[in-house]
Amino acid sequence: TGGKDRKINKEAFMSNFHSIVSRRDFMKALGLAGAGVGTTTAVAPVFRDLDEVISTSAESDYANPWWVKEVDQPTTEIDWNKLQRFQKGSYNNFTAHLTTEEVKAIQVKTKQESIARMTSSSKPGQTLRDNAIKMGGWAGVRYRMTLPNLTKDLVEGWNTVPTPEMLGVPKWQGTPEEASNMITQALRFFGASSVSFAEINENTRKMIWAQMPQGTYPDITFEEAPKPSFNSVSNKVIIPDTGIYAVVHTVRQSLDTSSRVGYLSDGAAGQAYDNCDIAQWRLQAFLKVLGYFSVSQNIQGNGPIVGWGVMSGLGEQGRLAHLITPGWGPMIRQSTMNIVNLPVAPKKPIDFGARKFCITCKKCADLCPSGALSKETELTWDIVKPYDSVKPNLFNNPGLNNWPFDHFKCNRYWNESDTYCGVCQAVCVFSKDDASSVHEIVKATLAKTTMLNSFFVNMDKGFGYGLKPEDTIEEWWTNSFPVNGIHYDNDAYYN
């Protein structure tokens, strides 16, 4: 059913599967009990009720839910021999493939249409006040990106922060496990949603950009050095080639705001980027006081942001070219990676069925307005094939067995629509704010078997999850709203 009836049925379904419903009752209600293929026992261990299922997520501080398993290799297959450090630099996904005249024509047309929409308030989500939310969300991170000494500060830290020597005390000492726990606690306090760690070795070093993507785009080199530095004369960033680790954190992004396509969704992305930025600057100061360094990043990362999330065990790479996390799906921003010299305990990649689910789902690709996401079922080692004047080698790095992502189509749509889109994040089946027990059972089932994947895709569509209908977008301005637009009761790493 649709409309009001569908809403009532959804609410009834959710209420019926509160703590009093057993796992077998859940499967029976779905018409799967007694199927003869072990589906009713696929979600192990055994629980007396669904509260026990959810409570297992907190068996240890900030632990992943029980249905998330660590694996030796990421679910995205990598050919480390083929993967090389990427020349990020000053490359622009939009202008690099078009003539100057084509770029100008698109920009002029987009600006005229944007002014008309804001003037008439004819497009929900793209009114003047919606645009004010967008600009406000992005204000902080955009301001910091214009600072004249940004590269030096990102690499070397602020001079105003004291070191142990300046304080007259010895530097902090502890085991890698103690350091990991300490940094996790600090980053959570500083605003991070999830935190993890990765080894920087011969392979993962290839995931660090060959150039820093801001300022004068200096080359990043690894050399024998006591600490990182930026040489403005040689235009080179030097990072010590030994004794370095990756600290990776994410920040949740408002699903409620992101599902209102337009400037409101853009504002949610900008606010989350800004919160990532704030957390990393706080981390850098924290570590400097303890006697250690942290090389921070701008919003384009110190390397592929999804890749570092995968290698540190924060999530899996999905069809939508985002990191999909166990707790909040792709509704995070972003895998912020900082290079530190405090020894930490690296984590392994994880597998909770997300990538396998993407093979069946294709919801993000079907709804992608730019056609940038692949609808193919099979994975490929190939990058996007060249077409027209588009040069995919500028945005696709070989070495991944993946669904190729057409960055140009995505970026062109941004420029033509005057938005950063975000449809793929908002419609992902794993993007859920509701802490309802049914969602946790579904995730646990996906982690243990693929046989129900198609069913859960259709169930997600049937319940109407995804984008807010256009006629409800402007309700954002009148509804009661949680802090940061996020329902923090669904914090898998705390509750």
Coordinates of C-alpha atoms in Angstrom, one line a residue:
T1 CA 0.0 0.0 0.0
G2 CA 1.1 3.6 -0.4
G3 CA 0.7 7.0 1.3
K4 CA -0.9 7.1 4.7
D5 CA -1.6 3.3 4.9
R6 CA 2.0 2.5 4.1
K7 CA 3.1 4.8 7.0
I8 CA 0.7 3.1 9.4
N9 CA 1.9 -0.4 8.3
K10 CA 5.5 0.6 8.8
E11 CA 4.9 1.9 12.3
A12 CA 2.9 -1.2 13.2
F13 CA 5.7 -3.4 11.8
M14 CA 8.3 -1.6 13.9
S15 CA 6.3 -1.7 17.1
N16 CA 5.6 -5.4 16.7
F17 CA 9.3 -6.1 16.6
H18 CA 10.3 -4.5 19.8
S19 CA 12.0 -6.5 22.6
I20 CA 9.2 -9.0 23.0
V21 CA 9.7 -10.6 19.6
S22 CA 12.0 -13.6 19.2
R23 CA 14.4 -14.2 16.3
R24 CA 12.2 -17.0 15.0
D25 CA 9.1 -14.9 15.2
F26 CA 10.9 -12.2 13.2
M27 CA 11.8 -14.7 10.5
K28 CA 8.4 -16.3 10.6
A29 CA 6.7 -12.9 10.1
L30 CA 8.9 -12.5 7.0
G31 CA 7.6 -15.8 5.7
L32 CA 11.1 -17.4 6.0
A33 CA 10.8 -19.7 9.1
G34 CA 10.9 -23.4 8.1
A35 CA 12.4 -22.6 4.7
G36 CA 14.7 -25.6 5.1
V37 CA 17.9 -23.7 4.4
G38 CA 19.0 -22.7 7.9
T39 CA 17.8 -19.1 7.7
T40 CA 16.3 -19.1 11.2
T41 CA 19.7 -20.0 12.6
A42 CA 21.7 -17.8 10.3
V43 CA 21.9 -15.0 12.8
A44 CA 23.9 -16.6 15.7
P45 CA 24.5 -16.6 18.6
V46 CA 21.2 -17.5 20.3
F47 CA 19.2 -14.7 22.0
R48 CA 16.2 -14.8 24.3
D49 CA 14.9 -11.4 22.9
L50 CA 16.0 -8.6 20.6
D51 CA 17.3 -6.4 23.4
E52 CA 20.0 -9.0 23.9
V53 CA 20.9 -8.8 20.2
I54 CA 21.4 -5.1 20.4
S55 CA 23.2 -5.1 23.7
T56 CA 25.9 -7.4 22.3
S57 CA 27.2 -4.4 20.3
A58 CA 28.5 -3.0 23.6
E59 CA 30.4 -6.1 24.9
S60 CA 33.6 -3.9 25.0
D61 CA 34.2 -0.2 24.8
Y62 CA 33.5 1.1 21.2
A63 CA 33.5 -2.5 19.9
N64 CA 31.8 -3.4 16.6
P65 CA 28.5 -5.3 16.8
W66 CA 29.0 -9.1 17.2
W67 CA 28.0 -9.7 13.5
V68 CA 31.0 -7.7 12.2
K69 CA 34.0 -9.9 11.6
E70 CA 37.6 -9.0 11.1
V71 CA 39.3 -10.3 8.0
D72 CA 42.9 -10.4 6.8
Q73 CA 42.1 -8.8 3.4
P74 CA 39.5 -6.1 2.7
T75 CA 36.3 -7.2 0.9
T76 CA 37.4 -4.9 -2.0
E77 CA 40.2 -6.9 -3.7
I78 CA 43.4 -4.9 -4.2
D79 CA 46.3 -5.5 -6.6
W80 CA 49.0 -3.8 -4.7
N81 CA 51.4 -4.2 -7.6
K82 CA 49.2 -2.3 -9.9
L83 CA 48.1 0.4 -7.3
Q84 CA 50.4 3.4 -7.3
R85 CA 50.4 6.7 -5.5
F86 CA 47.9 9.0 -7.1
Q87 CA 48.8 12.5 -8.4
K88 CA 45.9 14.3 -6.7
G89 CA 47.3 17.8 -7.0
S90 CA 45.3 20.6 -8.6
Y91 CA 43.2 18.3 -10.8
N92 CA 39.5 19.4 -11.2
N93 CA 37.0 16.6 -12.0
F94 CA 34.8 19.1 -13.9
T95 CA 37.1 21.5 -15.8
A96 CA 39.7 18.9 -16.8
H97 CA 37.5 17.3 -19.4
L98 CA 35.8 20.3 -21.0
T99 CA 36.8 23.3 -23.0
T100 CA 36.9 26.7 -21.4
E101 CA 33.8 27.7 -23.4
E102 CA 31.8 24.7 -22.3
V103 CA 32.7 25.3 -18.6
K104 CA 31.7 28.9 -18.8
A105 CA 28.4 28.1 -20.6
I106 CA 27.4 25.6 -17.9
Q107 CA 28.3 27.9 -15.1
V108 CA 26.4 30.9 -16.5
K109 CA 23.3 28.8 -17.1
T110 CA 23.4 27.2 -13.6
K111 CA 23.8 30.6 -12.0
Q112 CA 20.9 32.1 -13.8
E113 CA 18.6 29.1 -12.9
S114 CA 19.8 29.2 -9.3
I115 CA 19.0 32.9 -9.0
A116 CA 15.5 32.3 -10.5
R117 CA 14.8 29.5 -8.0
M118 CA 15.9 31.4 -5.0
T119 CA 14.0 34.5 -6.1
S120 CA 10.7 32.7 -6.6
S121 CA 11.2 30.0 -3.9
S122 CA 9.8 27.7 -6.6
K123 CA 12.0 24.7 -5.8
P124 CA 11.8 23.1 -2.4
G125 CA 15.3 22.6 -0.9
Q126 CA 16.7 25.3 -3.1
T127 CA 15.3 28.5 -1.7
L128 CA 17.4 31.4 -0.3
R129 CA 17.1 30.3 3.3
D130 CA 18.1 26.7 2.2
N131 CA 21.2 28.2 0.5
A132 CA 21.9 30.0 3.8
I133 CA 22.0 26.6 5.5
K134 CA 24.4 25.3 2.9
M135 CA 26.8 28.3 3.2
G136 CA 26.6 28.1 7.0
G137 CA 27.4 24.4 7.0
W138 CA 30.4 24.9 4.8
A139 CA 31.7 28.2 6.2
G140 CA 34.2 26.9 8.7
V141 CA 36.0 24.3 6.6
R142 CA 36.0 26.7 3.6
Y143 CA 37.5 29.5 5.6
R144 CA 40.3 27.2 6.9
M145 CA 41.1 26.1 3.4
T146 CA 42.0 29.7 2.5
L147 CA 44.4 30.3 5.4
P148 CA 47.8 31.4 4.0
N149 CA 49.8 29.0 6.2
L150 CA 47.4 26.1 5.9
T151 CA 49.9 23.6 4.4
K152 CA 52.5 24.3 7.0
D153 CA 49.9 24.1 9.8
L154 CA 48.5 20.8 8.5
V155 CA 52.0 19.3 8.4
E156 CA 53.8 20.9 11.3
G157 CA 51.0 21.9 13.7
W158 CA 50.4 25.2 15.5
N159 CA 53.2 26.9 17.2
T160 CA 50.9 28.1 20.0
V161 CA 50.4 24.5 21.3
P162 CA 53.1 23.6 23.9
T163 CA 55.2 20.5 23.8
P164 CA 56.3 18.4 26.9
E165 CA 59.7 20.1 26.7
M166 CA 58.0 23.5 27.0
L167 CA 56.0 22.3 29.9
G168 CA 59.0 20.8 31.6
V169 CA 57.7 17.2 31.7
P170 CA 58.6 14.0 29.9
K171 CA 56.6 12.9 26.9
W172 CA 53.7 10.4 27.4
Q173 CA 54.6 6.7 27.2
G174 CA 52.4 3.7 26.9
T175 CA 51.7 0.5 24.9
P176 CA 50.2 0.6 21.4
E177 CA 47.0 -0.7 22.9
E178 CA 46.9 2.0 25.6
A179 CA 47.7 4.7 22.9
S180 CA 44.8 3.4 20.7
N181 CA 42.4 3.5 23.6
M182 CA 43.5 7.0 24.6
I183 CA 43.3 8.4 21.1
T184 CA 39.8 6.8 20.6
Q185 CA 38.6 8.3 23.8
A186 CA 40.1 11.7 22.9
L187 CA 38.7 11.8 19.4
R188 CA 35.2 10.7 20.6
F189 CA 35.4 13.7 23.0
F190 CA 36.6 15.9 20.2
G191 CA 33.5 15.0 18.1
A192 CA 34.5 11.8 16.1
S193 CA 31.8 9.1 15.7
S194 CA 34.1 6.1 15.1
V195 CA 37.8 5.7 15.4
S196 CA 40.3 3.2 14.2
F197 CA 43.9 2.6 13.2
A198 CA 45.9 1.3 10.2
E199 CA 49.5 0.3 9.5
I200 CA 51.5 2.4 7.1
N201 CA 53.6 -0.1 5.3
E202 CA 55.0 -0.6 1.8
N203 CA 51.6 -1.3 0.4
T204 CA 49.4 1.2 2.3
R205 CA 51.9 4.0 1.7
K206 CA 50.7 3.8 -1.9
M207 CA 47.4 5.1 -0.6
I208 CA 48.9 8.5 0.4
W209 CA 48.6 11.1 -2.3
A210 CA 51.8 12.0 -4.2
Q211 CA 50.9 15.7 -3.8
M212 CA 49.1 17.6 -1.1
P213 CA 45.8 18.8 -2.7
Q214 CA 45.9 22.4 -1.5
G215 CA 48.0 25.6 -1.5
T216 CA 50.8 25.2 -4.0
Y217 CA 50.2 21.4 -4.3
P218 CA 53.6 20.4 -2.9
D219 CA 55.0 16.9 -3.5
I220 CA 54.7 14.5 -0.6
T221 CA 58.0 12.6 0.0
F222 CA 59.0 10.0 2.6
E223 CA 62.5 10.6 3.9
E224 CA 64.7 10.0 6.9
A225 CA 63.6 12.8 9.2
P226 CA 62.8 13.3 12.9
K227 CA 59.4 15.0 12.2
P228 CA 57.3 16.2 9.2
S229 CA 58.0 19.5 7.6
F230 CA 57.0 21.7 4.7
N231 CA 59.6 23.4 2.6
S232 CA 58.1 26.3 0.7
V233 CA 61.2 26.9 -1.4
S234 CA 61.4 23.3 -2.8
N235 CA 57.6 23.0 -2.5
K236 CA 57.9 19.7 -0.8
V237 CA 56.3 18.0 2.2
I238 CA 58.6 15.7 4.0
I239 CA 57.2 12.8 6.1
P240 CA 59.4 10.5 8.2
D241 CA 59.7 7.2 6.3
T242 CA 59.6 5.0 9.5
G243 CA 57.6 4.8 12.7
I244 CA 54.4 6.3 11.3
Y245 CA 50.8 5.1 11.7
A246 CA 47.3 6.1 10.4
V247 CA 44.6 7.3 12.8
V248 CA 41.3 7.3 11.0
H249 CA 38.0 8.7 12.2
T250 CA 34.5 9.4 10.9
V251 CA 31.8 11.9 11.9
R252 CA 28.1 11.2 11.4
Q253 CA 26.1 13.2 8.9
S254 CA 22.5 14.1 9.4
L255 CA 20.3 11.6 7.5
D256 CA 17.2 13.7 8.0
T257 CA 18.8 16.7 6.4
S258 CA 20.7 14.7 3.7
S259 CA 17.5 13.1 2.5
R260 CA 16.1 16.6 1.6
V261 CA 17.9 16.9 -1.7
G262 CA 19.2 20.4 -2.5
Y263 CA 20.9 23.0 -0.5
L264 CA 19.8 21.5 2.8
S265 CA 21.6 18.2 1.9
D266 CA 24.6 20.3 0.9
G267 CA 24.6 22.0 4.3
A268 CA 24.6 18.6 6.0
A269 CA 27.7 17.5 4.1
G270 CA 29.5 20.8 4.8
Q271 CA 28.7 20.7 8.5
A272 CA 30.0 17.1 8.7
Y273 CA 33.2 18.0 6.8
D274 CA 33.6 20.9 9.2
N275 CA 33.2 18.6 12.2
C276 CA 35.8 16.2 10.8
D277 CA 38.1 19.1 10.4
I278 CA 37.6 20.4 13.9
A279 CA 38.2 16.9 15.4
Q280 CA 41.5 16.4 13.6
W281 CA 42.8 19.9 14.6
R282 CA 42.0 19.0 18.2
L283 CA 43.8 15.6 17.8
Q284 CA 46.9 17.4 16.4
A285 CA 47.0 19.7 19.4
F286 CA 46.4 16.8 21.8
L287 CA 49.2 14.7 20.4
K288 CA 51.6 17.7 20.3
V289 CA 51.2 18.2 24.0
L290 CA 51.9 14.5 24.6
G291 CA 55.1 14.8 22.5
Y292 CA 54.0 13.4 19.2
F293 CA 53.1 14.8 15.7
S294 CA 50.0 14.4 13.6
V295 CA 49.9 15.3 9.9
S296 CA 46.4 16.5 9.2
Q297 CA 44.5 16.7 5.9
N298 CA 42.1 19.0 4.1
I299 CA 38.7 17.7 2.9
Q300 CA 40.3 15.9 0.0
G301 CA 42.3 13.7 2.4
N302 CA 45.9 12.6 2.7
G303 CA 44.8 9.8 0.4
P304 CA 41.6 8.1 -0.8
I305 CA 39.3 8.6 2.1
V306 CA 37.2 5.5 1.5
G307 CA 40.4 3.4 1.2
W308 CA 41.7 4.4 4.6
G309 CA 38.3 3.7 6.2
V310 CA 38.4 0.2 4.6
M311 CA 42.0 -0.6 5.7
S312 CA 41.4 0.6 9.2
G313 CA 38.3 -1.6 9.6
L314 CA 35.7 1.2 9.9
G315 CA 33.6 -0.1 7.0
E316 CA 33.5 -1.6 3.5
Q317 CA 33.6 0.1 0.1
G318 CA 30.2 0.0 -1.6
R319 CA 28.9 0.4 -5.1
L320 CA 28.3 4.1 -4.4
A321 CA 32.0 4.7 -3.9
H322 CA 31.5 5.6 -0.3
L323 CA 32.5 3.9 2.9
I324 CA 29.6 1.9 4.3
T325 CA 29.9 1.5 8.1
P326 CA 28.2 -1.1 10.3
G327 CA 26.5 1.5 12.5
W328 CA 25.3 4.2 10.1
G329 CA 25.9 2.9 6.6
P330 CA 27.5 5.6 4.3
M331 CA 25.8 8.4 6.4
I332 CA 29.2 9.5 7.7
R333 CA 31.7 12.2 6.5
Q334 CA 34.5 11.1 6.0
S335 CA 37.4 8.7 6.7
T336 CA 39.7 11.4 8.0
M337 CA 43.2 10.0 8.0
N338 CA 46.0 11.6 10.1
I339 CA 49.6 10.4 10.0
V340 CA 51.0 10.1 13.5
N341 CA 54.3 8.8 15.1
L342 CA 52.7 7.6 18.4
P343 CA 52.7 3.7 18.1
V344 CA 49.2 2.5 18.0
A345 CA 47.6 -1.0 17.5
P346 CA 46.4 -1.3 13.9
K347 CA 43.0 -2.9 13.2
K348 CA 42.1 -5.3 10.5
P349 CA 39.6 -4.7 7.7
I350 CA 36.0 -5.9 8.4
D351 CA 33.3 -7.8 6.6
F352 CA 29.6 -7.4 7.6
G353 CA 28.0 -8.3 4.3
A354 CA 27.8 -4.7 2.9
R355 CA 29.8 -5.3 -0.3
K356 CA 28.0 -8.6 -1.0
F357 CA 24.7 -6.8 -0.5
C358 CA 25.7 -4.1 -3.1
I359 CA 26.0 -6.8 -5.7
T360 CA 22.3 -7.4 -5.5
C361 CA 21.0 -4.0 -4.5
K362 CA 21.9 -1.3 -7.1
K363 CA 19.5 1.1 -5.5
C364 CA 22.0 3.9 -5.4
A365 CA 22.9 3.4 -9.1
D366 CA 19.3 3.3 -10.2
L367 CA 18.5 6.6 -8.4
C368 CA 21.8 8.4 -9.2
P369 CA 20.7 11.5 -11.3
S370 CA 24.1 11.8 -13.0
G371 CA 24.5 8.1 -14.1
A372 CA 27.9 8.1 -12.4
L373 CA 27.4 4.8 -10.6
S374 CA 27.8 1.5 -12.3
K375 CA 24.7 -0.8 -12.6
E376 CA 26.8 -3.8 -13.5
T377 CA 26.5 -6.9 -11.3
E378 CA 30.0 -8.1 -11.9
L379 CA 33.1 -6.4 -10.5
T380 CA 36.0 -5.4 -12.8
W381 CA 39.6 -4.5 -12.6
D382 CA 39.0 -2.0 -15.4
I383 CA 38.5 1.7 -14.8
V384 CA 35.8 3.8 -16.5
K385 CA 36.2 3.5 -20.3
P386 CA 37.2 6.8 -22.1
Y387 CA 34.3 8.6 -23.9
D388 CA 33.9 11.9 -25.7
S389 CA 36.7 14.2 -24.2
V390 CA 36.6 12.4 -20.8
K391 CA 39.9 11.0 -19.6
P392 CA 39.1 8.5 -16.8
N393 CA 42.8 7.9 -16.0
L394 CA 42.6 11.4 -14.4
F395 CA 40.1 10.2 -11.7
N396 CA 40.3 6.4 -11.6
N397 CA 43.4 4.7 -10.1
P398 CA 43.9 1.1 -11.4
G399 CA 44.4 -1.7 -8.9
L400 CA 40.9 -2.3 -7.5
N401 CA 38.4 -5.0 -8.3
N402 CA 35.4 -2.7 -8.1
W403 CA 32.5 -1.0 -9.7
P404 CA 34.1 1.9 -11.7
F405 CA 32.9 5.3 -10.6
D406 CA 32.6 8.1 -13.1
H407 CA 33.7 11.1 -11.1
F408 CA 33.3 13.4 -14.1
K409 CA 29.5 12.7 -14.5
C410 CA 29.1 13.2 -10.8
N411 CA 31.0 16.5 -10.7
R412 CA 29.3 17.7 -13.9
Y413 CA 25.9 17.1 -12.2
W414 CA 27.0 19.1 -9.2
N415 CA 27.9 22.1 -11.5
E416 CA 24.7 21.8 -13.5
S417 CA 22.3 21.5 -10.5
D418 CA 24.2 23.8 -8.2
T419 CA 24.1 21.1 -5.5
Y420 CA 26.5 18.4 -4.2
C421 CA 23.7 15.9 -4.7
G422 CA 24.2 13.2 -2.0
V423 CA 21.3 11.0 -3.3
C424 CA 23.4 7.8 -3.1
Q425 CA 24.1 8.3 0.6
A426 CA 20.5 9.1 1.5
V427 CA 19.0 6.2 -0.4
C428 CA 21.4 3.5 0.7
V429 CA 19.7 0.6 2.5
F430 CA 22.3 0.8 5.3
S431 CA 21.5 4.5 6.0
K432 CA 19.2 4.4 9.0
D433 CA 18.9 6.7 12.0
D434 CA 16.2 4.6 13.7
A435 CA 17.7 2.4 16.4
S436 CA 14.8 0.0 15.9
S437 CA 15.7 -3.6 16.7
V438 CA 14.4 -4.7 13.3
H439 CA 17.2 -2.8 11.6
E440 CA 19.8 -4.5 13.8
I441 CA 18.4 -7.9 13.0
V442 CA 18.4 -7.1 9.3
K443 CA 22.1 -6.1 9.5
A444 CA 23.0 -9.2 11.4
T445 CA 21.2 -11.4 8.8
L446 CA 23.0 -9.6 5.9
A447 CA 26.3 -10.3 7.6
K448 CA 25.6 -14.1 7.8
T449 CA 23.9 -14.9 4.6
T450 CA 23.2 -13.4 1.2
M451 CA 20.1 -15.4 0.4
L452 CA 17.8 -12.6 1.8
N453 CA 19.5 -9.7 0.1
S454 CA 16.9 -9.2 -2.7
F455 CA 14.1 -9.5 -0.2
F456 CA 15.6 -6.8 2.0
V457 CA 16.1 -4.5 -1.0
N458 CA 12.5 -4.7 -1.8
M459 CA 11.5 -4.3 1.8
D460 CA 13.5 -1.1 2.0
K461 CA 11.8 0.2 -1.1
G462 CA 8.4 -0.9 0.2
F463 CA 8.8 1.1 3.4
G464 CA 9.6 4.2 1.4
Y465 CA 13.1 4.7 2.9
G466 CA 15.3 7.2 1.1
L467 CA 14.7 10.7 -0.1
K468 CA 12.1 12.9 1.4
P469 CA 9.2 13.7 -1.0
E470 CA 9.6 17.1 -2.5
D471 CA 6.4 18.5 -0.9
T472 CA 7.9 17.6 2.6
I473 CA 11.4 19.0 2.1
E474 CA 10.6 22.5 3.6
E475 CA 9.1 20.8 6.7
W476 CA 12.7 20.8 7.9
W477 CA 12.2 24.4 8.9
T478 CA 9.3 23.7 11.2
N479 CA 10.0 20.2 12.7
S480 CA 11.6 19.8 16.1
F481 CA 15.2 18.8 15.4
P482 CA 17.9 17.0 17.4
V483 CA 21.4 18.6 17.9
N484 CA 23.3 18.5 14.6
G485 CA 20.2 16.9 13.0
I486 CA 21.4 13.5 14.3
H487 CA 19.6 11.0 16.4
Y488 CA 22.4 10.0 18.7
D489 CA 20.4 7.3 20.5
N490 CA 21.6 5.0 17.6
D491 CA 25.3 5.2 18.5
A492 CA 26.6 1.7 18.0
Y493 CA 29.8 2.5 19.8
Y494 CA 28.3 3.8 23.0
N495 CA 24.8 2.6 23.9

